[in-house]
Coordinates of C-alpha atoms and ligand atoms in Angstrom, one line a residue:
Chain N
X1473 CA 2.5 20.3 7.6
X1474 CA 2.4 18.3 4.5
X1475 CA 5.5 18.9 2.9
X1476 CA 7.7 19.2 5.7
X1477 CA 11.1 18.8 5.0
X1478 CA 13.5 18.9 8.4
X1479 CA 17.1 20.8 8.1
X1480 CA 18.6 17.9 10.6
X1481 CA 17.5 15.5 8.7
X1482 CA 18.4 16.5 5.2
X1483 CA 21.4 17.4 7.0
X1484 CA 23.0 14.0 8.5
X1485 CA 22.5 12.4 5.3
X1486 CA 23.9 15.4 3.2
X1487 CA 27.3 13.4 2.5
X1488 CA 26.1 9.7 1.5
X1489 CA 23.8 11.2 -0.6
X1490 CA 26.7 13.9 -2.1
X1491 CA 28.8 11.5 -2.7
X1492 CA 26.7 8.3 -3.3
X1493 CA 27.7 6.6 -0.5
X1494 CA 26.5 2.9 0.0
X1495 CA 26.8 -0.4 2.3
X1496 CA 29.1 -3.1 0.6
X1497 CA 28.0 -6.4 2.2
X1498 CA 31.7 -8.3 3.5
X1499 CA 29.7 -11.7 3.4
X1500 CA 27.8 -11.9 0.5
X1501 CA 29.0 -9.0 -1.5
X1502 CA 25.6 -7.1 -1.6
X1503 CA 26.1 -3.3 -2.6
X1504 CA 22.9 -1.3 -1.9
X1505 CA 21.8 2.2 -1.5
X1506 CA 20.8 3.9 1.1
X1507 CA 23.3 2.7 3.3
X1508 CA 22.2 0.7 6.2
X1509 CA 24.2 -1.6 8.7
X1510 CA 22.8 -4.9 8.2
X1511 CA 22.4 -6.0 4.4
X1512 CA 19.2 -6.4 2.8
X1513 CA 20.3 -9.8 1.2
X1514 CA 21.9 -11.9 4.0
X1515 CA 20.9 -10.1 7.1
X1516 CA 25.2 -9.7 7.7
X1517 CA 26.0 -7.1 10.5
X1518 CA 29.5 -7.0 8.3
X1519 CA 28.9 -3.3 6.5
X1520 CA 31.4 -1.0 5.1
X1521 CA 30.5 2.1 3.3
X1522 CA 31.1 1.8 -0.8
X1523 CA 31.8 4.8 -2.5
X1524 CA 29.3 3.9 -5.7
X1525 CA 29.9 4.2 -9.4
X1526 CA 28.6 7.5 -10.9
X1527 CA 27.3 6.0 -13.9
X1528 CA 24.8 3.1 -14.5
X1529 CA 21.5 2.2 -16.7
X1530 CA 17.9 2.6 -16.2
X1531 CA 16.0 -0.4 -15.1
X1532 CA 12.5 1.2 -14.6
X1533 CA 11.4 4.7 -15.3
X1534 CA 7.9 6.6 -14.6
X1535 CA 7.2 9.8 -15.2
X1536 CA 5.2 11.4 -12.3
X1537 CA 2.3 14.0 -12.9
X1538 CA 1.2 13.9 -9.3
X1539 CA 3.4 15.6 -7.3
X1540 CA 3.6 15.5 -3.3
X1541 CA 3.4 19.1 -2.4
X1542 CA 6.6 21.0 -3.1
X1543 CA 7.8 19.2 -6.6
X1544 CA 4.8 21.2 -8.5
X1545 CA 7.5 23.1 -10.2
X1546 CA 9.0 20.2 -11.9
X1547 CA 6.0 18.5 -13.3
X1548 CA 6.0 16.2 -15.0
X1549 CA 9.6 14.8 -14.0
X1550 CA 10.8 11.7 -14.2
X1551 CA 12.1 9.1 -11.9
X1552 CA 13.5 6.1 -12.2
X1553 CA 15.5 3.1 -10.6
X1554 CA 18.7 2.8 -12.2
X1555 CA 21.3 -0.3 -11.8
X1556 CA 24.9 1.3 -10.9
X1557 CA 27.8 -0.2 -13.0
X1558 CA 28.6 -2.6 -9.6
X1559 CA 25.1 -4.2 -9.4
X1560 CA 23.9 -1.3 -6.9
X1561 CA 20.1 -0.1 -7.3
X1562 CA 19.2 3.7 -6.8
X1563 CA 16.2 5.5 -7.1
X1564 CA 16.4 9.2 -8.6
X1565 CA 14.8 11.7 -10.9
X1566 CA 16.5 11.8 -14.3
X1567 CA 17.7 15.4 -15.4
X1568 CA 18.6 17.2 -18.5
X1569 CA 16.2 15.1 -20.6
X1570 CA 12.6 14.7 -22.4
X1571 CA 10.5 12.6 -20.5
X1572 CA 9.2 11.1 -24.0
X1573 CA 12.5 10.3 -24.8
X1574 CA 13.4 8.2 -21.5
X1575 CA 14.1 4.5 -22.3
X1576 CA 14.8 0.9 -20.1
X1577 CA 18.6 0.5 -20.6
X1578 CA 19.3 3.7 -21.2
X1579 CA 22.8 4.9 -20.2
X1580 CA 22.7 7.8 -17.2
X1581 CA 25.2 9.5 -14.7
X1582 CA 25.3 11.1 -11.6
X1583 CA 25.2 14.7 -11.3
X1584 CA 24.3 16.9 -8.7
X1585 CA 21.5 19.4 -8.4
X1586 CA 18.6 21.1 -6.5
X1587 CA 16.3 18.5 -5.1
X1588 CA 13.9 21.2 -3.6
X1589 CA 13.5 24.5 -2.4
X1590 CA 11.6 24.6 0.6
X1591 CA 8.7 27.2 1.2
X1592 CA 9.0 30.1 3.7
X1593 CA 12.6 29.3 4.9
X1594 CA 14.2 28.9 1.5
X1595 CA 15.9 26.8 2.7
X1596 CA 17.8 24.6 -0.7
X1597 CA 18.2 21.0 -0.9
X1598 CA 20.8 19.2 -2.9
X1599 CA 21.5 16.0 -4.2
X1600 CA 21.5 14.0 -6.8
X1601 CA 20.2 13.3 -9.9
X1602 CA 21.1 11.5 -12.7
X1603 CA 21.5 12.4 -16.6
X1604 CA 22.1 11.0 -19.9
X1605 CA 25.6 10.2 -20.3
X1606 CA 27.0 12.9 -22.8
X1607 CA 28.8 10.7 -25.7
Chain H
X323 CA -9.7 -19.6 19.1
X324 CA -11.2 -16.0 18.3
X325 CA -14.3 -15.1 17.6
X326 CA -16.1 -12.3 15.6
X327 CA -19.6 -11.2 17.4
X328 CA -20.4 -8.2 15.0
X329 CA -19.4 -6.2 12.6
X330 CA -20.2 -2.5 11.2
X331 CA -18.9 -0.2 8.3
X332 CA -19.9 2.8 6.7
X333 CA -20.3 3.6 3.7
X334 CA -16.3 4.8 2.3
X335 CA -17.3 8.7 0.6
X336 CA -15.7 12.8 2.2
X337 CA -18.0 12.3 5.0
X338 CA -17.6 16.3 5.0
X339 CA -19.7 16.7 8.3
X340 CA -18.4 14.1 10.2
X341 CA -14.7 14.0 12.0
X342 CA -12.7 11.1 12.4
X343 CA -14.4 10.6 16.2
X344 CA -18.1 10.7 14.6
X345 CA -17.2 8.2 12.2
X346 CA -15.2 6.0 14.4
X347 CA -18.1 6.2 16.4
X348 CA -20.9 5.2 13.9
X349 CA -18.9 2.2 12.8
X350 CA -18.6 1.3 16.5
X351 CA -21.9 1.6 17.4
X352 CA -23.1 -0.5 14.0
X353 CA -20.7 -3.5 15.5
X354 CA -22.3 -2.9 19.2
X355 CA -25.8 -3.7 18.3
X356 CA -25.0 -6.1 15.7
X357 CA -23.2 -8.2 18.2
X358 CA -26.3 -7.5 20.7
X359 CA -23.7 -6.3 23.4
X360 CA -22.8 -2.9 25.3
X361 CA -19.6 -3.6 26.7
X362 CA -16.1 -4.0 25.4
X363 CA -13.1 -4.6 27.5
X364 CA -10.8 -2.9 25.5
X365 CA -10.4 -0.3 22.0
X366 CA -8.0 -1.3 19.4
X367 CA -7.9 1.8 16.4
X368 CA -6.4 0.6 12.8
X369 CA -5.4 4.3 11.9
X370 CA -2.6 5.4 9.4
X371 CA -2.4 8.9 9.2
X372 CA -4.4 10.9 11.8
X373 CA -0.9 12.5 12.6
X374 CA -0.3 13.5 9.2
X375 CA -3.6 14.5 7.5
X376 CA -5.6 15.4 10.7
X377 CA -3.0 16.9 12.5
X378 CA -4.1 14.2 15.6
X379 CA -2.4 11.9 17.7
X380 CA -3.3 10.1 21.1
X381 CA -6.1 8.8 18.6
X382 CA -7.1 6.2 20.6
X383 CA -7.7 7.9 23.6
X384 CA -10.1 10.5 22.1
X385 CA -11.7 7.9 19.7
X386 CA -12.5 5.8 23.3
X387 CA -13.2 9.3 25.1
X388 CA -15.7 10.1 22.1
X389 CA -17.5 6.7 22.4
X390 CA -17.7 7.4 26.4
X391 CA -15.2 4.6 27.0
X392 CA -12.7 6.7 28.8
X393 CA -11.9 4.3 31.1
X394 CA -11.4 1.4 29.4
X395 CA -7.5 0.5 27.6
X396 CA -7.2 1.7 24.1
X397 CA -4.4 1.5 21.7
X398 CA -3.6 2.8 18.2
X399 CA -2.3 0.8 15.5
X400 CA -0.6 1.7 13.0
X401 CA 1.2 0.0 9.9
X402 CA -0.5 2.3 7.2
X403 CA -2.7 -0.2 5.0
X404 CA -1.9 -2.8 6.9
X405 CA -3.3 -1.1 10.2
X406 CA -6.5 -3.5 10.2
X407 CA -4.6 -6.5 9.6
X408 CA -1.9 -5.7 12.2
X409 CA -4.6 -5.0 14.9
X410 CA -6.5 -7.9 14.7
X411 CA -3.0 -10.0 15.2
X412 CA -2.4 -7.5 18.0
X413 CA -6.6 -8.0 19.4
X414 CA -6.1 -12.2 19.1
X415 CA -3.2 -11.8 21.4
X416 CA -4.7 -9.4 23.6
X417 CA -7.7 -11.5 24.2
X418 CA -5.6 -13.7 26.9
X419 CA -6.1 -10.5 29.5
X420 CA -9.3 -8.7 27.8
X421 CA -12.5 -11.1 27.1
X422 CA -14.0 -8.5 24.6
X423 CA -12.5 -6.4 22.0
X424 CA -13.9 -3.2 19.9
X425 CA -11.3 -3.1 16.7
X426 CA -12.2 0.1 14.8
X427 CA -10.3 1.1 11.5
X428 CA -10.7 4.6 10.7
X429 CA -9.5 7.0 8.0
X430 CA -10.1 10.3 7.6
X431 CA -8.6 11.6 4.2
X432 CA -10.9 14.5 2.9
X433 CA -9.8 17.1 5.4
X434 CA -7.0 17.2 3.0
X435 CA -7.9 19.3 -0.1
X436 CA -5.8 19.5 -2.6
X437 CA -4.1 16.2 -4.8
X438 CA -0.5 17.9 -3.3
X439 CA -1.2 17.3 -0.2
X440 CA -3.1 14.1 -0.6
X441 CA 0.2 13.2 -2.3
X442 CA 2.0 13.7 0.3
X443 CA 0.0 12.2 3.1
X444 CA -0.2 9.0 0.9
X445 CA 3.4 9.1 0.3
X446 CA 4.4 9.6 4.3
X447 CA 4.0 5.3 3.3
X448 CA 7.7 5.6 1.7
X449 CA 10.8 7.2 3.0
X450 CA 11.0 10.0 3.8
X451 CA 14.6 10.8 4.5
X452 CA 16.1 9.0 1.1
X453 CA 12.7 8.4 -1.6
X454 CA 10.6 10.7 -0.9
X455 CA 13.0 13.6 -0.7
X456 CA 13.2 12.6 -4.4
X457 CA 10.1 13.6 -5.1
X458 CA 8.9 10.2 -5.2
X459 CA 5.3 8.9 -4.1
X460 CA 3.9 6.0 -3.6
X461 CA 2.4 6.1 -6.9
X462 CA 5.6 6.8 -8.6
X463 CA 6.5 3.2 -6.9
X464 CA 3.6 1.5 -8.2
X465 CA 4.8 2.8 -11.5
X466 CA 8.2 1.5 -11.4
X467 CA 6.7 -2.6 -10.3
X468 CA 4.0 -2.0 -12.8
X469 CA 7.0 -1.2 -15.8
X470 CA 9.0 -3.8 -14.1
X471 CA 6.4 -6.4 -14.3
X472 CA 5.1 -5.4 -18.3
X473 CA 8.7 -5.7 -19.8
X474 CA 9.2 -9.2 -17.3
X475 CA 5.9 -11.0 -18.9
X476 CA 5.5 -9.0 -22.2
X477 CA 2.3 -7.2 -21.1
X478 CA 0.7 -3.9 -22.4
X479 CA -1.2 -1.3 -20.6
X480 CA -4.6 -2.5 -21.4
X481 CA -3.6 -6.1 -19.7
X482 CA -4.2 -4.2 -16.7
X483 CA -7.5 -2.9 -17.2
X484 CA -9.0 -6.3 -16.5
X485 CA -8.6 -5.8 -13.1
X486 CA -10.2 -2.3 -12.1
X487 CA -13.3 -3.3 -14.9
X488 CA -14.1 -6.2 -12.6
X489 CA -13.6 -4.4 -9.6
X490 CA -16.4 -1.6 -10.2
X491 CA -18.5 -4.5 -11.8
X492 CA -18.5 -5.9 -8.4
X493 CA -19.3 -2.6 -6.3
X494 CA -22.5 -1.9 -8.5
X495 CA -24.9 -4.2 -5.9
X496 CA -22.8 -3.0 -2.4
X497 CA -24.4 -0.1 -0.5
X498 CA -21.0 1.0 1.5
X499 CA -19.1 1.0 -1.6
X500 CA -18.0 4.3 -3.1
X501 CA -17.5 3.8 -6.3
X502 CA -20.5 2.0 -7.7
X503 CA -20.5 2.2 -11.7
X504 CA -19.1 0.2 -14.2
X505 CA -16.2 1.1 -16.0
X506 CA -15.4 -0.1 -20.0
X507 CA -11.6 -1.2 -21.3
X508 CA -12.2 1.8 -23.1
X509 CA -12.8 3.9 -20.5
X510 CA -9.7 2.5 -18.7
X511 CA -7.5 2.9 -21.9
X512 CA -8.3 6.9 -21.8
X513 CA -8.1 7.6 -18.1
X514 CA -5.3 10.0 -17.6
X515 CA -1.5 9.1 -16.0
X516 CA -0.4 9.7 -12.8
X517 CA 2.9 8.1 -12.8
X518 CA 2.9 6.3 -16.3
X519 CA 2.3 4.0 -17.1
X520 CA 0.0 3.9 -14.2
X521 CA -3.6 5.3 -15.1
X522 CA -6.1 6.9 -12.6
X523 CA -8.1 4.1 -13.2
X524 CA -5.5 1.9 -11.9
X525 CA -5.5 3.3 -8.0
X526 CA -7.9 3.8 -5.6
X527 CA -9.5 7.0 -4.9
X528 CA -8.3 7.7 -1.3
X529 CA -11.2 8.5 0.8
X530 CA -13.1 9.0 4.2
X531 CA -14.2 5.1 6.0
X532 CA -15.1 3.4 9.1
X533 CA -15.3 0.0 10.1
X534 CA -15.8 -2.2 13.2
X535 CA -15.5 -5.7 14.6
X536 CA -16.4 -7.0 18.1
X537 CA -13.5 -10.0 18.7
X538 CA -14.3 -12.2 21.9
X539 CA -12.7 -15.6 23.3
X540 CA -16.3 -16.7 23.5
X541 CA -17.7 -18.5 20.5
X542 CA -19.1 -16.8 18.0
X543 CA -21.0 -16.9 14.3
X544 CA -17.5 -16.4 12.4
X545 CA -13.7 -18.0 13.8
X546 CA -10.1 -16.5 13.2
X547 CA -9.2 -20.3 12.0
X548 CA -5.4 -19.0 11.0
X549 CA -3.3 -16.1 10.9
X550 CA 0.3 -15.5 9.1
X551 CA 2.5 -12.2 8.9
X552 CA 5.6 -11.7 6.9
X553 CA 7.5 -8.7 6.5
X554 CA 9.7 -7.2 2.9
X555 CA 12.4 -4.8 2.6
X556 CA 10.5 -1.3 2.8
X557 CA 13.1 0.4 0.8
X558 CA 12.3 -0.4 -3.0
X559 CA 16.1 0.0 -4.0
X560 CA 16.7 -2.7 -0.8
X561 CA 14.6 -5.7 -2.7
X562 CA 16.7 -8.0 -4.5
X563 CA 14.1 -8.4 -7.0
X564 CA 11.3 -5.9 -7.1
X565 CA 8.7 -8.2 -8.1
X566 CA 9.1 -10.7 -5.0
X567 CA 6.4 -11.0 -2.9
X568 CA 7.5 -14.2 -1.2
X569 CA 6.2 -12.6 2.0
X570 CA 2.8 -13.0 1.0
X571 CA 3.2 -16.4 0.3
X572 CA 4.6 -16.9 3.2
X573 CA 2.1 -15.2 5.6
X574 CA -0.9 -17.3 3.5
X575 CA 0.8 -20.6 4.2
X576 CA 1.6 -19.9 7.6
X577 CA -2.7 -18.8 7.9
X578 CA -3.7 -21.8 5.6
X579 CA -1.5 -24.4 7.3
X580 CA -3.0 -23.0 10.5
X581 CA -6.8 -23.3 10.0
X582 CA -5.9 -26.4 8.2
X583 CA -7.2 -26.3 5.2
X584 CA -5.9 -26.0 1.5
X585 CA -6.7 -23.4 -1.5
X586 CA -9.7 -25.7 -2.8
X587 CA -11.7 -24.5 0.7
X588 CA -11.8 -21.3 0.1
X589 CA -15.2 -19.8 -1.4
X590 CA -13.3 -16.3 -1.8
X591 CA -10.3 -14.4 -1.0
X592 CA -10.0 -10.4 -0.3
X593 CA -6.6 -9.0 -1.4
X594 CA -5.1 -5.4 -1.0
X595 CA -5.3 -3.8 -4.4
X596 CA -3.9 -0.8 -4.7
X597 CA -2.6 -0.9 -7.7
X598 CA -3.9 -3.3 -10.7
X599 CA -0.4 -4.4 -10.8
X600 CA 0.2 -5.2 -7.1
X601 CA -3.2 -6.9 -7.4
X602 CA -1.5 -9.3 -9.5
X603 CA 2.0 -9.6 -7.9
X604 CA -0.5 -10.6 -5.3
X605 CA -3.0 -13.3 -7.3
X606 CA 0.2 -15.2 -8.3
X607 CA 2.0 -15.0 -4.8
X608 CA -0.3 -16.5 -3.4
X609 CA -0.6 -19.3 -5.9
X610 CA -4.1 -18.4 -7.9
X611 CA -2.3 -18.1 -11.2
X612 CA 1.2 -18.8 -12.8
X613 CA 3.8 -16.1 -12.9
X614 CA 2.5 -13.3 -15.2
X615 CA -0.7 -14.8 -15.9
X616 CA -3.2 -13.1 -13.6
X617 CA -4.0 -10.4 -16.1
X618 CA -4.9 -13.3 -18.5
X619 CA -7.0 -15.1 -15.6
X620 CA -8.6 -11.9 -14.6
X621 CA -9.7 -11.5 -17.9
X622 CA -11.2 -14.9 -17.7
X623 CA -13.4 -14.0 -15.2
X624 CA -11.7 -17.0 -13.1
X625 CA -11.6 -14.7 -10.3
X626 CA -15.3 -12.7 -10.7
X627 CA -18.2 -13.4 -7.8
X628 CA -19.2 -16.4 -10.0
X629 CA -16.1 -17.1 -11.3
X630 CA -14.0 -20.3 -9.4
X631 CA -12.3 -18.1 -7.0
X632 CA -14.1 -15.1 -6.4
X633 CA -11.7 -12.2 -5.6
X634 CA -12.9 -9.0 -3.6
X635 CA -16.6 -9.5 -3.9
X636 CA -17.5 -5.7 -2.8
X637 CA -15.3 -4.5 -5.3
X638 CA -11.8 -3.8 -3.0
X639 CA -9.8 -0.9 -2.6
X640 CA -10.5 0.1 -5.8
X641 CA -14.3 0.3 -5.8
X642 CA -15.8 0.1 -2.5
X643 CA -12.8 2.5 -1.9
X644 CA -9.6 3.0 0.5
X645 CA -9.6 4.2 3.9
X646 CA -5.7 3.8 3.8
X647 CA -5.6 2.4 7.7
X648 CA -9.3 1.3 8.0
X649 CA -9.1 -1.1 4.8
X650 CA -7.8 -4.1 6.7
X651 CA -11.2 -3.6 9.1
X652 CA -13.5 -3.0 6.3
X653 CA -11.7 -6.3 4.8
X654 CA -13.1 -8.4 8.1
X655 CA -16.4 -6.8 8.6
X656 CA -16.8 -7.4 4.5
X657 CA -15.8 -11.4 4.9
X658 CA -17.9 -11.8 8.2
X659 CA -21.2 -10.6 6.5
X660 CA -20.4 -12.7 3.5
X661 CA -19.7 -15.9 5.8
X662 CA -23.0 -14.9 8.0
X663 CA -25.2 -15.2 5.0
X664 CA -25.7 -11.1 5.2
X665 CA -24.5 -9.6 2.2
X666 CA -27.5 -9.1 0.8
X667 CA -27.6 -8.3 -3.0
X668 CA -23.7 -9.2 -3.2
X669 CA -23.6 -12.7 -1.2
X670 CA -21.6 -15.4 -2.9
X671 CA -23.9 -18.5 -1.9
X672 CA -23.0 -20.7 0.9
X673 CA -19.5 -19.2 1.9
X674 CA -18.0 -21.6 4.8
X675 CA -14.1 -20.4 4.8
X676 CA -12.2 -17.0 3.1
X677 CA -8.7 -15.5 3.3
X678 CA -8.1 -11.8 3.8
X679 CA -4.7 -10.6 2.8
X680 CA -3.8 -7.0 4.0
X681 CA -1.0 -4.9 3.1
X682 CA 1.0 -2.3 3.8
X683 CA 3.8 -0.2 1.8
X684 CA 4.5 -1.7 -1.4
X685 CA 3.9 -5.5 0.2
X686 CA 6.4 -4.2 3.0
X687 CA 3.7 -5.9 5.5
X688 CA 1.7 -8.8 4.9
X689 CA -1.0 -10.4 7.5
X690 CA -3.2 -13.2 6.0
X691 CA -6.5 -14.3 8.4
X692 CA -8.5 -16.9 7.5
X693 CA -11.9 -16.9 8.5
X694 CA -14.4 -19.5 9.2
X695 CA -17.9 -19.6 9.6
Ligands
ZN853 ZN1 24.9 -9.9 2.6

């Protein structure tokens, strides 16, 4: 009951969150994620969908030692609100790093991965995450 | 104008024995006598997750079934912390067609045993579909304004500790508290992360609670004399900036300007800490100390039950404990027994007028009530 995770739902938002698909404000210019139809900054009805930037920096990070059932596995993972190269703000779990070595302005890029794997059904979610860029 | 004719909580601890009906109950019955009535015209519940963590909905029905007021109208609110505050907006409106309303807040958190799932009933408070998916939690998001706001005002973890030490200071002397021992900066310093840099020490222990209020058009010992709600973006990657609260400055102007008084009248204010941090987002929204400067206020004991503005006098979320949906009830009944005269061992002398701020999400909901005696 508590960890319930619903195949519809992971399912209609599968391709936004593939592809890092956003709302691009046509008033005020706004770019935010998740996308929405009315923007967060202005209230504008004018939305389009933005294809985002796959790289950006870390803004905030916190690493997480008390999962919500079904991220046990991953303990202690990190996430962390990173600001895309075009001003967009996403929230993820950094990948393919040491916590301890996780730092504000750090330089990170998309890449996509298991999210979850869900109890009895085995059912896999996928989506992504984001990673130190590899110089 | 509303009134408030009673009021009745129980003490916030796993009330193992008792379900959430028994316990809405006791709390209901406490209010009954203590307004010296036995009849309500209608049930409003402050609830946030009976659906989640107790597997029950239609909450309001059975809770009025259980209290053998079957027959009588009864609603569910729900706005997770928030509930309480939300209600009683809901119950002042209300009163035009019922005379006499029962508000109960009730939270039932301890039929959920393991920190998993208790993680995951908490964080039902986010989004599902796109944050929580992450394997995010609502702690994880009080992390992320707590980082935010060090790095903004230069701060360091012990800055925070301030506001949990005062907290438990305040619960020693309160009966329904559940958390009544004092805690030392060094204790604080060592309690153990759970989303760093947010400590144990810095969140409330969720827990089991009930709390009532009798509302009436009829005058009464203790007035709604104002009442403001403001909303914020409920997606954390929505807010412009993730440190505005302007909501809650908003909702306390719109309460303030409405009972007509200014900050000076106030003899004490309740706020919604669930988080040290989001304590202090809150101290300085609503004008009680400059930007970044609550820690350094706190510390000051500006804000103790002696202190110039006494903050949370029972100790808040933090110490007499959070029954997520009940809080915003327990808030009331708290600030009616202080402006009554009846907080006995805990009373801050002469109280006339208070403001109770309650929250929900990450500030997502604000509802300021100021109360007059
Ligand atoms: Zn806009």
């Amino acid at each position: 009951m508590y960890s319930w995770l619903s195949v519809p739902s992971y399912w209609r938002s599968r391709s936004r969150r593939y592809m890092l698909i956003g709302g691009k404000c046509n008033n005020c210019d706004y770019k935010f994620f998740p996308f929405r139809r009315t923007c967060p900054r202005c209230g504008s009805h004018l939305i389009s969908e933005e294809k985002l930037p796959r790289k950006g920096r870390v803004l905030d990070y916190t690493v997480v030692h008390n999962p919500p059932r079904g991220y046990e596995y991953y303990t202690p993972y990190v996430i962390a609100l990173v600001e895309l190269e075009n001003g967009a703000k996403v929230l993820t779990q950094l990948t393919d790093v040491d916590p301890e070595e996780v730092k504000e302005g750090m330089e990170v890029e998309m890449s996509l991965r298991i999210l979850r794997v869900c109890g009895e059904s085995g059912f896999i979610a996928y989506g992504y995450k984001f990673r130190p860029v590899v110089k | 104008m509303a009134s408030i004719l009673g009021a009745g909580l129980m003490k916030v601890s796993s009330h193992w024995n008792m379900s959430i009906e028994d316990l809405a109950f006791e709390a209901a019955e406490q209010a009954m006598r203590d307004a010296n009535t036995e009849k309500v015209d209608a049930i409003i519940v402050a609830n946030a997750f009976s659906g989640v963590a107790n597997g029950q909905e239609n909450l309001a029905a059975h809770i009025a079934s259980n209290l053998g007021m079957a027959r009588k109208p009864s609603f569910k609110i729900e706005l997770e912390g928030a509930s309480g505050g939300a209600a009683l907006v809901a119950a002042c409106s209300l009163l035009n067609r019922y005379d006499r309303i029962l508000l109960i807040g009730v939270e039932k958190l301890s039929d959920v045993t393991s920190l998993e799932d208790i993680s995951s009933v908490v964080s039902s408070s986010i989004n599902r579909e796109h944050e929580g998916i992450l394997g995010a939690t609502v702690y994880s998001h009080h992390a992320l304004m707590m980082r935010e706001y060090m790095r903004r005002y230069k701060l360091e973890e012990r800055d925070f500790g301030h506001f949990p030490i005062m907290m438990h200071e305040n619960a020693i002397n309160v009966p329904h508290a559940q958390l009544r021992f004092k805690v030392s900066m060094k204790e604080y310093i060592e309690s153990p992360y759970v989303s760093t840099p947010l400590k144990l020490m810095d969140i409330p222990s969720e827990a089991d609670g009930a709390a009532a209020i009798i509302l009436s058009r009829s005058d009464g010992p203790v007035k709604v004399a104002g009442i403001g709600f403001s909303g914020n973006e409920a997606i954390i990657t929505h807010r412009v900036d993730s440190l505005d609260l302007e909501n809650v400055t908003s909702a306390f102007n719109m309460a303030m300007q409405e009972a007509g008084i200014g900050i000076k009248d106030l003899d004490f204010i309740q706020i919604h800490d669930t988080s040290s941090v989001l304590a202090y987002l809150q101290i300085e929204s609503l004008g009680l100390s400059d930007k970044g400067k609550a820690a350094r206020d706190t510390e000051n004991g500006k804000f103790r039950r002696d202190g110039e503005i006494p903050i949370n006098p029972e100790g808040g979320m933090k110490a007499r404990g959070y029954p997520v949906g009940a809080s915003g009830i327990y808030q009331l009944a708290e600030s009616y027994m202080q402006l009554k005269g009846a907080a006995d061992g805990y009373q801050i002398q002469g109280a006339k007028n208070c403001a109770v701020v309650s929250l929900g999400g990450l500030a997502s909901s604000c509802i300021v009530a100021v109360l007059r005696r």
